[in-house]
Amino acid sequence: YPDWLWKIRKKNKDFTKQYFGVDGLNVPGVLTLNGDPMGGWIQYSLSPTIGAWAAQHFYWQWKYSMDKTFLKEQAYPYIMESATYLKNITTLKNERRYLPLSSSPEYNDNSVSAWFDNWTNFDLSLAHFLFQAATEVSTAMCKPQEAENWLKCKAQLPHYATDETGLQVAVNLPMKHSHRHMSPYMAIYPLDLLDINNPQ
């Protein structure tokens, strides 16, 4: 899978610049084998955080292999470009970093109510993961100033939306019905950011 993502990387970077208007790398949520966006419900077909999800594959490939060549030639550049895009598309408000709009796959279907002006836990968990991964690969590449920059970006993200039952879909929006997408819980799996054994 990382081989294919690497093959379509340039096309995805061109798409990112054309659609989102910023430098860096994001990936369409629905695309052809050649890397062209195909469309669909915009909340997932043109999601602002699919690049972070794609970057996870490069991160885990590096972590499982600890291959320094793969880190230098693919994992580091891919994660850096993805993190650069996410930093570029987010803005700071009251010292917290926010997306222009956020969504959670297929939640509220294809309606205007599927968009949120605050983070969904889906997008937020991917942002936390990506800035953390960028910190880690920068450290592994002996780039401490870069690592400090990405750690600062991660610290600027808000906390996950929760209530007494646990994780919500978004701020003040609990999961009100069963839903086939478990995306609000990505911080638990597959991103491995929240662990019941870790009190933080």
Short mmCIF file of C-alpha atoms in Angstrom, two decimals:
data_model
loop_
_atom_site.label_atom_id
_atom_site.label_comp_id
_atom_site.label_asym_id
_atom_site.label_seq_id
_atom_site.Cartn_x
_atom_site.Cartn_y
_atom_site.Cartn_z
CA TYR A 1 0.00 0.00 0.00
CA PRO A 2 2.76 2.54 0.76
CA ASP A 3 4.28 1.69 -2.64
CA TRP A 4 1.06 2.76 -4.35
CA LEU A 5 0.70 5.88 -2.20
CA TRP A 6 4.27 6.81 -3.06
CA LYS A 7 3.59 6.28 -6.77
CA ILE A 8 0.65 8.72 -6.78
CA ARG A 9 2.27 11.21 -4.41
CA LYS A 10 3.02 13.91 -6.99
CA LYS A 11 -0.54 13.79 -8.33
CA ASN A 12 -1.87 14.05 -4.76
CA LYS A 13 0.38 17.06 -4.08
CA ASP A 14 -0.95 18.74 -7.23
CA PHE A 15 -4.51 17.99 -6.08
CA THR A 16 -3.77 19.43 -2.64
CA LYS A 17 -2.52 22.69 -4.12
CA GLN A 18 -5.39 22.94 -6.62
CA TYR A 19 -8.25 22.01 -4.27
CA PHE A 20 -7.11 23.16 -0.82
CA GLY A 21 -4.93 26.03 -2.02
CA VAL A 22 -1.94 25.23 0.19
CA ASP A 23 1.40 23.47 -0.13
CA GLY A 24 1.86 19.98 1.24
CA LEU A 25 0.17 16.64 0.71
CA ASN A 26 -3.38 15.43 1.20
CA VAL A 27 -5.05 12.46 -0.47
CA PRO A 28 -8.59 12.30 -1.89
CA GLY A 29 -10.78 9.91 0.09
CA VAL A 30 -12.10 8.43 -3.15
CA LEU A 31 -9.66 8.18 -6.03
CA THR A 32 -8.63 6.17 -9.07
CA LEU A 33 -5.65 3.84 -9.14
CA ASN A 34 -3.83 6.67 -10.92
CA GLY A 35 -4.49 9.02 -8.00
CA ASP A 36 -7.20 11.18 -9.57
CA PRO A 37 -10.09 12.27 -7.28
CA MET A 38 -13.38 10.56 -8.16
CA GLY A 39 -15.88 12.54 -6.10
CA GLY A 40 -18.73 11.31 -3.92
CA TRP A 41 -20.04 12.70 -0.67
CA ILE A 42 -17.60 15.51 -0.10
CA GLN A 43 -17.19 14.88 3.64
CA TYR A 44 -15.10 11.81 2.90
CA SER A 45 -14.25 12.04 -0.80
CA LEU A 46 -12.45 15.36 -0.25
CA SER A 47 -11.81 15.13 3.48
CA PRO A 48 -9.08 17.40 4.87
CA THR A 49 -7.45 14.59 6.88
CA ILE A 50 -7.17 11.55 4.60
CA GLY A 51 -3.51 12.40 4.01
CA ALA A 52 -2.89 11.95 7.73
CA TRP A 53 -4.54 8.54 7.57
CA ALA A 54 -2.41 7.61 4.54
CA ALA A 55 0.73 8.80 6.34
CA GLN A 56 -0.02 6.26 9.07
CA HIS A 57 0.97 3.49 6.64
CA PHE A 58 4.41 5.00 6.15
CA TYR A 59 4.81 5.49 9.89
CA TRP A 60 3.94 1.88 10.79
CA GLN A 61 6.04 0.47 7.93
CA TRP A 62 9.00 2.35 9.37
CA LYS A 63 8.22 1.38 12.97
CA TYR A 64 7.87 -2.31 12.16
CA SER A 65 10.98 -2.44 9.97
CA MET A 66 13.12 0.31 11.56
CA ASP A 67 14.56 0.59 8.06
CA LYS A 68 16.66 3.77 8.03
CA THR A 69 16.67 3.94 4.24
CA PHE A 70 12.87 3.72 4.10
CA LEU A 71 12.68 6.40 6.79
CA LYS A 72 14.97 8.76 4.90
CA GLU A 73 13.65 8.18 1.38
CA GLN A 74 9.90 7.70 1.94
CA ALA A 75 8.47 7.80 5.47
CA TYR A 76 10.08 11.08 6.49
CA PRO A 77 9.24 12.99 3.27
CA TYR A 78 5.67 11.66 3.13
CA ILE A 79 4.90 12.45 6.75
CA MET A 80 6.57 15.87 6.50
CA GLU A 81 4.56 16.83 3.42
CA SER A 82 1.33 15.64 5.04
CA ALA A 83 2.04 17.52 8.27
CA THR A 84 3.02 20.66 6.33
CA TYR A 85 -0.34 20.59 4.54
CA LEU A 86 -2.24 20.14 7.82
CA LYS A 87 -0.35 22.98 9.45
CA ASN A 88 -1.04 25.18 6.42
CA ILE A 89 -4.77 24.51 6.30
CA THR A 90 -5.40 24.97 10.02
CA THR A 91 -5.58 28.33 11.77
CA LEU A 92 -4.94 29.45 15.33
CA LYS A 93 -7.82 30.80 17.42
CA ASN A 94 -7.12 31.56 21.07
CA GLU A 95 -3.89 29.59 20.80
CA ARG A 96 -5.74 26.49 19.57
CA ARG A 97 -5.43 25.05 16.07
CA TYR A 98 -8.60 24.45 14.01
CA LEU A 99 -9.67 23.22 10.59
CA PRO A 100 -11.92 25.52 8.52
CA LEU A 101 -14.57 22.75 8.58
CA SER A 102 -14.62 19.26 10.06
CA SER A 103 -16.70 16.13 9.48
CA SER A 104 -17.02 12.49 10.49
CA PRO A 105 -17.49 9.94 7.68
CA GLU A 106 -21.16 9.55 6.74
CA TYR A 107 -22.39 11.04 10.02
CA ASN A 108 -25.51 13.07 9.12
CA ASP A 109 -25.12 11.69 5.60
CA ASN A 110 -24.68 14.23 2.79
CA SER A 111 -26.42 17.14 4.50
CA VAL A 112 -25.17 20.53 5.64
CA SER A 113 -25.41 19.25 9.23
CA ALA A 114 -22.59 16.83 8.40
CA TRP A 115 -20.20 19.78 8.68
CA PHE A 116 -18.92 21.13 11.99
CA ASP A 117 -17.15 24.40 12.75
CA ASN A 118 -15.26 22.61 15.53
CA TRP A 119 -13.19 19.44 15.31
CA THR A 120 -14.82 16.05 15.04
CA ASN A 121 -12.95 13.36 16.94
CA PHE A 122 -12.26 11.69 13.58
CA ASP A 123 -10.36 14.65 12.15
CA LEU A 124 -8.84 15.59 15.50
CA SER A 125 -7.41 12.15 16.18
CA LEU A 126 -5.78 12.11 12.74
CA ALA A 127 -4.28 15.55 13.39
CA HIS A 128 -2.92 14.44 16.77
CA PHE A 129 -1.45 11.34 15.17
CA LEU A 130 0.14 13.18 12.25
CA PHE A 131 1.85 15.88 14.31
CA GLN A 132 3.06 13.23 16.75
CA ALA A 133 4.43 11.10 13.89
CA ALA A 134 6.09 14.17 12.37
CA THR A 135 7.76 14.85 15.72
CA GLU A 136 9.01 11.29 15.90
CA VAL A 137 10.41 11.02 12.38
CA SER A 138 12.07 14.44 12.70
CA THR A 139 13.76 13.25 15.88
CA ALA A 140 14.87 10.05 14.14
CA MET A 141 16.33 12.17 11.33
CA CYS A 142 18.28 14.22 13.91
CA LYS A 143 16.29 17.39 13.23
CA PRO A 144 15.47 18.66 16.75
CA GLN A 145 14.15 22.08 15.65
CA GLU A 146 11.70 20.42 13.26
CA ALA A 147 10.63 18.03 16.00
CA GLU A 148 10.02 20.96 18.35
CA ASN A 149 7.89 22.68 15.69
CA TRP A 150 5.65 19.63 15.20
CA LEU A 151 5.36 19.02 18.92
CA LYS A 152 4.18 22.61 19.30
CA CYS A 153 1.58 22.08 16.57
CA LYS A 154 0.30 19.00 18.39
CA ALA A 155 0.13 20.91 21.68
CA GLN A 156 -2.02 23.55 19.95
CA LEU A 157 -4.72 21.00 19.13
CA PRO A 158 -7.73 20.89 21.46
CA HIS A 159 -8.63 17.89 23.58
CA TYR A 160 -10.97 15.21 22.30
CA ALA A 161 -14.70 15.82 22.63
CA THR A 162 -15.96 13.70 25.53
CA ASP A 163 -18.84 13.41 27.96
CA GLU A 164 -19.63 11.04 30.83
CA THR A 165 -20.05 8.15 28.36
CA GLY A 166 -16.69 8.64 26.65
CA LEU A 167 -15.75 9.93 23.21
CA GLN A 168 -18.32 11.94 21.26
CA VAL A 169 -18.65 12.45 17.52
CA ALA A 170 -17.83 16.15 17.95
CA VAL A 171 -18.10 18.82 20.64
CA ASN A 172 -21.52 18.50 22.34
CA LEU A 173 -22.56 15.72 19.95
CA PRO A 174 -22.75 12.24 21.47
CA MET A 175 -23.27 9.20 19.26
CA LYS A 176 -27.08 9.17 19.29
CA HIS A 177 -27.61 5.99 17.28
CA SER A 178 -25.69 2.99 16.03
CA HIS A 179 -23.46 3.86 13.10
CA ARG A 180 -21.38 1.68 10.84
CA HIS A 181 -18.42 4.07 10.93
CA MET A 182 -16.41 3.84 14.14
CA SER A 183 -14.43 6.91 13.09
CA PRO A 184 -15.05 8.90 16.32
CA TYR A 185 -12.97 6.24 18.08
CA MET A 186 -9.93 6.25 15.80
CA ALA A 187 -7.78 7.62 18.61
CA ILE A 188 -8.21 4.21 20.25
CA TYR A 189 -7.81 2.14 17.09
CA PRO A 190 -6.12 2.16 14.64
CA LEU A 191 -4.15 5.26 15.69
CA ASP A 192 -3.27 3.91 19.16
CA LEU A 193 -3.31 7.34 20.81
CA LEU A 194 -5.64 6.50 23.70
CA ASP A 195 -5.12 3.47 25.92
CA ILE A 196 -7.20 2.44 28.93
CA ASN A 197 -3.95 1.58 30.72
CA ASN A 198 -2.70 5.16 30.34
CA PRO A 199 -4.53 7.59 32.67
CA GLN A 200 -3.70 10.53 30.38
#
